mmCIF file of C-alpha atoms and ligand atoms in Angstrom:
data_model
loop_
_atom_site.group_PDB
_atom_site.id
_atom_site.type_symbol
_atom_site.label_atom_id
_atom_site.label_comp_id
_atom_site.label_asym_id
_atom_site.label_seq_id
_atom_site.Cartn_x
_atom_site.Cartn_y
_atom_site.Cartn_z
ATOM 1 C CA MET A 1 0.000 0.000 0.000
ATOM 2 C CA TYR A 2 1.064 3.606 -0.514
ATOM 3 C CA ASP A 3 3.146 4.562 2.495
ATOM 4 C CA TYR A 4 1.478 7.573 4.111
ATOM 5 C CA THR A 5 0.082 8.150 7.576
ATOM 6 C CA ALA A 6 -2.332 11.056 7.649
ATOM 7 C CA PRO A 7 -2.501 13.312 10.702
ATOM 8 C CA ALA A 8 -5.951 13.125 12.347
ATOM 9 C CA ASN A 9 -6.810 16.723 11.382
ATOM 10 C CA LEU A 10 -5.393 16.544 7.808
ATOM 11 C CA LEU A 11 -8.612 17.753 6.185
ATOM 12 C CA LYS A 12 -10.114 19.830 8.988
ATOM 13 C CA ASP A 13 -12.666 22.323 7.578
ATOM 14 C CA ARG A 14 -12.018 21.222 3.987
ATOM 15 C CA ILE A 15 -14.860 20.817 1.488
ATOM 16 C CA ILE A 16 -14.308 17.784 -0.747
ATOM 17 C CA LEU A 17 -16.523 16.382 -3.496
ATOM 18 C CA VAL A 18 -16.396 12.649 -4.295
ATOM 19 C CA THR A 19 -18.183 11.072 -7.274
ATOM 20 C CA GLY A 20 -19.415 7.495 -6.951
ATOM 21 C CA ALA A 21 -19.354 7.936 -3.174
ATOM 22 C CA GLY A 22 -22.012 5.314 -2.435
ATOM 23 C CA ASP A 23 -19.937 2.178 -2.847
ATOM 24 C CA GLY A 24 -16.490 0.677 -3.387
ATOM 25 C CA ILE A 25 -13.427 2.893 -3.444
ATOM 26 C CA GLY A 26 -15.435 6.135 -3.572
ATOM 27 C CA LYS A 27 -17.245 5.239 -0.353
ATOM 28 C CA ALA A 28 -13.997 4.341 1.426
ATOM 29 C CA ALA A 29 -12.315 7.558 0.238
ATOM 30 C CA ALA A 30 -15.317 9.689 1.279
ATOM 31 C CA MET A 31 -15.391 8.061 4.724
ATOM 32 C CA SER A 32 -11.648 8.607 5.184
ATOM 33 C CA TYR A 33 -11.966 12.285 4.190
ATOM 34 C CA ALA A 34 -14.805 12.785 6.685
ATOM 35 C CA LYS A 35 -12.835 10.966 9.381
ATOM 36 C CA HIS A 36 -9.966 13.405 8.841
ATOM 37 C CA GLY A 37 -12.207 16.457 9.236
ATOM 38 C CA ALA A 38 -13.653 17.195 5.798
ATOM 39 C CA THR A 39 -17.213 18.057 4.877
ATOM 40 C CA VAL A 40 -17.770 15.634 2.027
ATOM 41 C CA ILE A 41 -20.150 16.225 -0.878
ATOM 42 C CA LEU A 42 -21.321 12.708 -1.736
ATOM 43 C CA VAL A 43 -22.239 12.478 -5.426
ATOM 44 C CA GLY A 44 -23.788 9.331 -6.887
ATOM 45 C CA ARG A 45 -26.810 7.895 -8.608
ATOM 46 C CA GLY A 46 -28.127 5.582 -5.895
ATOM 47 C CA ARG A 47 -29.862 7.549 -3.138
ATOM 48 C CA LYS A 48 -30.089 4.506 -0.841
ATOM 49 C CA LYS A 49 -26.349 3.869 -0.893
ATOM 50 C CA LEU A 50 -25.565 7.566 -0.420
ATOM 51 C CA ASP A 51 -27.962 7.707 2.540
ATOM 52 C CA ALA A 52 -26.133 4.756 4.119
ATOM 53 C CA VAL A 53 -22.762 6.538 3.770
ATOM 54 C CA TYR A 54 -24.313 9.718 5.177
ATOM 55 C CA ASP A 55 -25.653 7.790 8.180
ATOM 56 C CA GLU A 56 -22.278 6.134 8.841
ATOM 57 C CA ILE A 57 -20.498 9.504 8.767
ATOM 58 C CA GLU A 58 -23.075 11.026 11.129
ATOM 59 C CA ALA A 59 -22.946 8.039 13.475
ATOM 60 C CA ASN A 60 -19.182 8.533 13.781
ATOM 61 C CA GLY A 61 -19.658 12.196 14.692
ATOM 62 C CA TRP A 62 -17.687 13.433 11.674
ATOM 63 C CA PRO A 63 -18.686 16.638 9.806
ATOM 64 C CA GLN A 64 -22.185 16.441 8.340
ATOM 65 C CA PRO A 65 -21.897 15.521 4.654
ATOM 66 C CA VAL A 66 -24.025 16.679 1.724
ATOM 67 C CA ILE A 67 -25.806 14.268 -0.637
ATOM 68 C CA VAL A 68 -26.143 15.015 -4.344
ATOM 69 C CA SER A 69 -28.101 12.423 -6.359
ATOM 70 C CA LEU A 70 -26.949 12.672 -9.936
ATOM 71 C CA ASN A 71 -26.687 10.094 -12.694
ATOM 72 C CA LEU A 72 -23.322 11.013 -14.178
ATOM 73 C CA ALA A 73 -23.953 8.824 -17.224
ATOM 74 C CA ASP A 74 -26.337 11.380 -18.695
ATOM 75 C CA ALA A 75 -25.598 14.496 -16.654
ATOM 76 C CA THR A 76 -25.448 17.733 -18.643
ATOM 77 C CA ALA A 77 -23.369 20.889 -18.360
ATOM 78 C CA GLU A 78 -26.499 22.509 -16.850
ATOM 79 C CA ASN A 79 -26.610 19.835 -14.091
ATOM 80 C CA PHE A 80 -22.964 20.517 -13.243
ATOM 81 C CA LYS A 81 -23.518 24.273 -13.253
ATOM 82 C CA GLU A 82 -26.392 23.826 -10.771
ATOM 83 C CA LEU A 83 -24.157 21.656 -8.593
ATOM 84 C CA ALA A 84 -21.383 24.278 -8.666
ATOM 85 C CA ASN A 85 -23.910 27.020 -7.838
ATOM 86 C CA MET A 86 -25.146 25.004 -4.853
ATOM 87 C CA ILE A 87 -21.589 24.519 -3.551
ATOM 88 C CA GLY A 88 -20.794 28.187 -4.133
ATOM 89 C CA ALA A 89 -23.896 29.334 -2.238
ATOM 90 C CA GLU A 90 -23.324 26.894 0.634
ATOM 91 C CA PHE A 91 -19.526 26.993 1.053
ATOM 92 C CA GLY A 92 -18.078 29.664 -1.261
ATOM 93 C CA ARG A 93 -15.227 27.383 -2.332
ATOM 94 C CA LEU A 94 -14.174 23.781 -2.936
ATOM 95 C CA ASP A 95 -10.909 22.328 -1.599
ATOM 96 C CA GLY A 96 -10.883 19.067 -3.496
ATOM 97 C CA VAL A 97 -12.611 16.833 -5.998
ATOM 98 C CA LEU A 98 -12.145 13.088 -6.425
ATOM 99 C CA HIS A 99 -13.352 11.880 -9.816
ATOM 100 C CA ASN A 100 -13.992 8.259 -8.908
ATOM 101 C CA ALA A 101 -17.254 7.088 -10.536
ATOM 102 C CA SER A 102 -16.702 4.975 -13.643
ATOM 103 C CA THR A 103 -18.235 2.140 -15.557
ATOM 104 C CA LEU A 104 -16.503 -0.937 -16.936
ATOM 105 C CA GLY A 105 -18.567 -1.351 -20.104
ATOM 106 C CA LYS A 106 -18.092 -4.660 -21.904
ATOM 107 C CA ARG A 107 -15.067 -6.929 -22.102
ATOM 108 C CA THR A 108 -15.167 -7.612 -25.859
ATOM 109 C CA PRO A 109 -12.891 -6.948 -28.862
ATOM 110 C CA LEU A 110 -13.130 -3.466 -30.381
ATOM 111 C CA ALA A 111 -14.252 -5.086 -33.649
ATOM 112 C CA SER A 112 -17.547 -6.086 -32.038
ATOM 113 C CA TYR A 113 -17.809 -3.358 -29.380
ATOM 114 C CA ASP A 114 -21.312 -1.878 -29.537
ATOM 115 C CA ASP A 115 -21.637 1.852 -30.120
ATOM 116 C CA GLU A 116 -24.142 2.431 -27.327
ATOM 117 C CA THR A 117 -21.841 0.992 -24.653
ATOM 118 C CA TRP A 118 -18.948 2.994 -26.099
ATOM 119 C CA GLN A 119 -20.970 6.211 -25.701
ATOM 120 C CA GLU A 120 -22.015 5.329 -22.142
ATOM 121 C CA VAL A 121 -18.466 4.536 -21.036
ATOM 122 C CA MET A 122 -16.942 7.613 -22.648
ATOM 123 C CA HIS A 123 -19.637 9.879 -21.226
ATOM 124 C CA LEU A 124 -19.403 8.631 -17.645
ATOM 125 C CA ASN A 125 -15.627 8.084 -17.543
ATOM 126 C CA VAL A 126 -14.375 11.042 -19.600
ATOM 127 C CA THR A 127 -17.011 13.635 -20.554
ATOM 128 C CA SER A 128 -18.635 13.897 -17.119
ATOM 129 C CA PRO A 129 -15.327 14.445 -15.245
ATOM 130 C CA PHE A 130 -14.383 17.037 -17.895
ATOM 131 C CA MET A 131 -17.672 18.943 -17.566
ATOM 132 C CA LEU A 132 -17.698 18.659 -13.777
ATOM 133 C CA THR A 133 -14.112 19.915 -13.518
ATOM 134 C CA LYS A 134 -14.886 22.845 -15.788
ATOM 135 C CA ALA A 135 -17.874 23.802 -13.625
ATOM 136 C CA LEU A 136 -15.866 23.466 -10.395
ATOM 137 C CA LEU A 137 -12.628 25.244 -11.360
ATOM 138 C CA PRO A 138 -13.773 28.713 -10.191
ATOM 139 C CA LEU A 139 -14.640 27.234 -6.764
ATOM 140 C CA LEU A 140 -11.326 25.350 -6.581
ATOM 141 C CA GLU A 141 -9.536 28.637 -7.286
ATOM 142 C CA GLU A 142 -11.187 30.082 -4.174
ATOM 143 C CA ALA A 143 -9.507 27.426 -1.993
ATOM 144 C CA ASP A 144 -6.021 27.986 -0.535
ATOM 145 C CA ASN A 145 -4.726 24.878 -2.320
ATOM 146 C CA GLY A 146 -7.292 23.087 -4.462
ATOM 147 C CA SER A 147 -6.718 19.445 -5.374
ATOM 148 C CA VAL A 148 -8.219 17.608 -8.355
ATOM 149 C CA VAL A 149 -7.772 13.833 -8.348
ATOM 150 C CA PHE A 150 -8.716 11.665 -11.316
ATOM 151 C CA THR A 151 -8.978 7.858 -11.248
ATOM 152 C CA SER A 152 -7.061 5.827 -13.767
ATOM 153 C CA SER A 153 -6.288 2.139 -14.240
ATOM 154 C CA SER A 154 -3.317 0.092 -15.413
ATOM 155 C CA VAL A 155 -5.139 -0.489 -18.744
ATOM 156 C CA GLY A 156 -5.179 3.294 -19.195
ATOM 157 C CA ARG A 157 -1.398 3.361 -19.198
ATOM 158 C CA LYS A 158 -0.999 0.461 -21.644
ATOM 159 C CA GLY A 159 -3.978 -0.715 -23.700
ATOM 160 C CA ARG A 160 -4.955 -4.375 -23.332
ATOM 161 C CA ALA A 161 -7.058 -6.678 -25.517
ATOM 162 C CA PHE A 162 -10.801 -6.836 -24.756
ATOM 163 C CA TRP A 163 -10.823 -3.900 -22.323
ATOM 164 C CA GLY A 164 -12.465 -1.743 -25.003
ATOM 165 C CA ALA A 165 -13.821 1.696 -24.192
ATOM 166 C CA TYR A 166 -12.844 1.364 -20.520
ATOM 167 C CA ALA A 167 -9.103 1.181 -21.306
ATOM 168 C CA ILE A 168 -9.384 3.997 -23.847
ATOM 169 C CA SER A 169 -11.375 6.148 -21.403
ATOM 170 C CA LYS A 170 -8.691 5.674 -18.747
ATOM 171 C CA ALA A 171 -5.935 6.658 -21.198
ATOM 172 C CA ALA A 172 -7.982 9.797 -21.911
ATOM 173 C CA THR A 173 -8.289 10.364 -18.162
ATOM 174 C CA GLU A 174 -4.496 10.256 -17.715
ATOM 175 C CA ASN A 175 -4.137 12.782 -20.542
ATOM 176 C CA MET A 176 -6.904 15.021 -19.154
ATOM 177 C CA MET A 177 -5.043 15.055 -15.839
ATOM 178 C CA GLU A 178 -1.739 15.988 -17.548
ATOM 179 C CA THR A 179 -3.334 18.644 -19.748
ATOM 180 C CA LEU A 180 -5.183 20.296 -16.863
ATOM 181 C CA ALA A 181 -2.159 20.043 -14.543
ATOM 182 C CA ASP A 182 0.053 21.749 -17.118
ATOM 183 C CA GLU A 183 -2.503 24.511 -17.577
ATOM 184 C CA GLN A 184 -2.686 25.170 -13.836
ATOM 185 C CA ASP A 185 1.082 25.020 -13.282
ATOM 186 C CA GLY A 186 2.277 28.412 -12.046
ATOM 187 C CA VAL A 187 -1.087 29.987 -12.903
ATOM 188 C CA THR A 188 -3.389 28.891 -10.068
ATOM 189 C CA ASN A 189 -3.017 27.176 -6.705
ATOM 190 C CA ILE A 190 -4.757 24.054 -8.034
ATOM 191 C CA ARG A 191 -2.869 20.767 -8.345
ATOM 192 C CA VAL A 192 -4.094 17.911 -10.520
ATOM 193 C CA ASN A 193 -3.081 14.271 -10.158
ATOM 194 C CA CYS A 194 -4.242 10.763 -10.885
ATOM 195 C CA ILE A 195 -4.619 7.549 -8.869
ATOM 196 C CA ASN A 196 -4.440 4.029 -10.217
ATOM 197 C CA PRO A 197 -6.099 2.085 -7.369
ATOM 198 C CA GLY A 198 -4.739 -1.338 -8.423
ATOM 199 C CA ALA A 199 -6.704 -4.561 -7.907
ATOM 200 C CA THR A 200 -9.259 -3.730 -5.198
ATOM 201 C CA ARG A 201 -12.170 -5.720 -3.753
ATOM 202 C CA THR A 202 -15.217 -3.973 -5.251
ATOM 203 C CA ASN A 203 -18.241 -4.734 -7.429
ATOM 204 C CA MET A 204 -16.423 -3.474 -10.516
ATOM 205 C CA ARG A 205 -13.451 -5.773 -9.904
ATOM 206 C CA MET A 206 -15.808 -8.756 -9.391
ATOM 207 C CA LYS A 207 -17.477 -7.935 -12.699
ATOM 208 C CA ALA A 208 -14.122 -7.747 -14.505
ATOM 209 C CA TYR A 209 -12.697 -10.897 -12.873
ATOM 210 C CA PRO A 210 -15.647 -13.092 -11.796
ATOM 211 C CA GLY A 211 -13.452 -16.129 -11.067
ATOM 212 C CA GLU A 212 -11.066 -14.301 -8.735
ATOM 213 C CA ASP A 213 -10.867 -14.903 -4.971
ATOM 214 C CA PRO A 214 -11.845 -11.505 -3.466
ATOM 215 C CA ASP A 215 -10.070 -12.348 -0.210
ATOM 216 C CA LYS A 216 -6.749 -12.045 -2.040
ATOM 217 C CA LEU A 217 -7.447 -8.417 -2.981
ATOM 218 C CA ALA A 218 -6.849 -5.196 -1.095
ATOM 219 C CA THR A 219 -9.980 -3.693 0.415
ATOM 220 C CA PRO A 220 -11.028 -0.144 -0.528
ATOM 221 C CA GLU A 221 -10.220 0.926 3.040
ATOM 222 C CA GLN A 222 -6.633 -0.338 2.708
ATOM 223 C CA ILE A 223 -5.866 1.897 -0.264
ATOM 224 C CA THR A 224 -7.101 5.168 1.285
ATOM 225 C CA PRO A 225 -3.635 6.467 2.385
ATOM 226 C CA LEU A 226 -2.863 7.743 -1.143
ATOM 227 C CA TYR A 227 -6.366 9.267 -1.422
ATOM 228 C CA LEU A 228 -5.717 11.174 1.805
ATOM 229 C CA TYR A 229 -2.212 12.195 0.781
ATOM 230 C CA LEU A 230 -3.395 13.779 -2.469
ATOM 231 C CA MET A 231 -6.169 15.776 -0.747
ATOM 232 C CA GLY A 232 -4.036 17.097 2.115
ATOM 233 C CA ASP A 233 -1.337 19.769 2.240
ATOM 234 C CA ASP A 234 1.509 17.212 2.258
ATOM 235 C CA SER A 235 0.981 16.832 -1.509
ATOM 236 C CA ILE A 236 0.950 20.535 -2.363
ATOM 237 C CA ALA A 237 4.110 20.187 -4.482
ATOM 238 C CA MET A 238 2.629 17.341 -6.562
ATOM 239 C CA ASN A 239 1.122 18.269 -9.924
ATOM 240 C CA GLY A 240 0.624 16.273 -13.121
ATOM 241 C CA LYS A 241 1.584 12.930 -11.612
ATOM 242 C CA SER A 242 -0.025 9.502 -11.813
ATOM 243 C CA PHE A 243 0.260 7.490 -8.593
ATOM 244 C CA ASP A 244 -0.279 3.817 -7.719
ATOM 245 C CA ALA A 245 -2.316 3.212 -4.556
ATOM 246 C CA GLN A 246 -0.701 -0.208 -4.046
HETATM 247 P P1 NDP B 1 -17.631 0.288 -8.080
HETATM 248 O O1 NDP B 1 -18.378 -0.156 -9.287
HETATM 249 O O2 NDP B 1 -17.553 -0.612 -6.917
HETATM 250 O O3 NDP B 1 -18.116 1.720 -7.606
HETATM 251 C C1 NDP B 1 -18.321 2.731 -8.545
HETATM 252 C C2 NDP B 1 -19.121 3.835 -7.935
HETATM 253 O O4 NDP B 1 -19.483 4.739 -8.982
HETATM 254 C C3 NDP B 1 -20.425 3.339 -7.312
HETATM 255 O O5 NDP B 1 -20.713 4.097 -6.180
HETATM 256 C C4 NDP B 1 -21.419 3.580 -8.413
HETATM 257 O O6 NDP B 1 -22.747 3.735 -7.990
HETATM 258 C C5 NDP B 1 -20.891 4.886 -8.989
HETATM 259 N N1 NDP B 1 -21.446 5.073 -10.307
HETATM 260 C C6 NDP B 1 -21.474 4.174 -11.324
HETATM 261 N N2 NDP B 1 -22.172 4.673 -12.345
HETATM 262 C C7 NDP B 1 -22.592 5.896 -11.968
HETATM 263 C C8 NDP B 1 -23.364 6.902 -12.591
HETATM 264 N N3 NDP B 1 -23.867 6.727 -13.808
HETATM 265 N N4 NDP B 1 -23.609 8.052 -11.927
HETATM 266 C C9 NDP B 1 -23.154 8.223 -10.680
HETATM 267 N N5 NDP B 1 -22.408 7.320 -10.017
HETATM 268 C C10 NDP B 1 -22.142 6.163 -10.668
HETATM 269 O O7 NDP B 1 -16.162 0.591 -8.653
HETATM 270 P P2 NDP B 1 -14.756 0.737 -7.904
HETATM 271 O O8 NDP B 1 -14.938 1.274 -6.543
HETATM 272 O O9 NDP B 1 -13.995 -0.507 -8.131
HETATM 273 O O10 NDP B 1 -14.078 1.823 -8.854
HETATM 274 C C11 NDP B 1 -13.790 3.140 -8.453
HETATM 275 C C12 NDP B 1 -12.806 3.718 -9.448
HETATM 276 O O11 NDP B 1 -11.571 2.977 -9.417
HETATM 277 C C13 NDP B 1 -13.286 3.655 -10.902
HETATM 278 O O12 NDP B 1 -12.880 4.832 -11.552
HETATM 279 C C14 NDP B 1 -12.547 2.462 -11.472
HETATM 280 O O13 NDP B 1 -12.386 2.554 -12.867
HETATM 281 C C15 NDP B 1 -11.231 2.559 -10.729
HETATM 282 N N6 NDP B 1 -10.453 1.322 -10.660
HETATM 283 C C16 NDP B 1 -10.870 0.272 -9.870
HETATM 284 C C17 NDP B 1 -10.115 -0.877 -9.759
HETATM 285 C C18 NDP B 1 -10.522 -2.033 -8.903
HETATM 286 O O14 NDP B 1 -9.799 -3.042 -8.877
HETATM 287 N N7 NDP B 1 -11.623 -1.974 -8.183
HETATM 288 C C19 NDP B 1 -8.834 -1.007 -10.473
HETATM 289 C C20 NDP B 1 -8.502 0.135 -11.297
HETATM 290 C C21 NDP B 1 -9.288 1.253 -11.362
HETATM 291 P P3 NDP B 1 -23.705 2.447 -7.869
HETATM 292 O O15 NDP B 1 -23.226 1.735 -6.653
HETATM 293 O O16 NDP B 1 -25.058 3.028 -7.772
HETATM 294 O O17 NDP B 1 -23.479 1.634 -9.124
#
């Protein structure tokens, strides 16, 4: 696992938005941010799962989170503008965003990859994070040191047979991170980086590798040190880098 021990108050008074916060890695990251003092904006499509995360955060006595139900697979620029307006009215700034929600699509050769799934994967994995980032940049500029974290995958660094739109979307994600990071460098106080979680025990992993023994995989909770590092001030000097969580 990434070697970092976060101080208990690492994210005290920070406002951090997490997409796909209802389950898997996004849930674990959101919980760890709240535990370290952040007010977390939980974005996801499943109200029930988001409510459960909200309740767990409240039960622990951590800062009260905010729930935003939004299907990122068909969200529009208008939806993201409304979200940014809500955050602006409520908090006046945003300290961090974790782009975590993604979809796997289908594991088939590109030659037979269906166009509809391609569109879905590219919209959720690439277009939504782009539009959301664009809407949130003015709020991130209001923070002392804003942090944007994208989520990649090993197949985004080197394409692999049958990973289709997912692999291509993750390569685009790495490039979006680099492009945005370069644009912010020396211009704003915003840093932009990427996390490759590595094999982690979640629903998406089970779907990709149905025959695998989940007990042999890292849990989402075990990989949170890197997620904390990139949101806290210890990573202020990092910009334009792609990290491995394990
Ligand atoms: P999960 O499928 O377990 O969780 C994904 C989360 O995103 C869920 O909360 C899900 O909500 C949400 N989500 C999915 N579709 C939408 C949508 N249309 N709108 C809003 N929210 C949505 O995946 P992981 O936790 O495994 O993956 C998290 C990230 O890590 C992804 O970017 C993935 O590509 C990446 N990753 C994961 C690896 C692994 O081994 N697990 C390895 C490499 C990368 P719901 O529960 O309602 O479906």
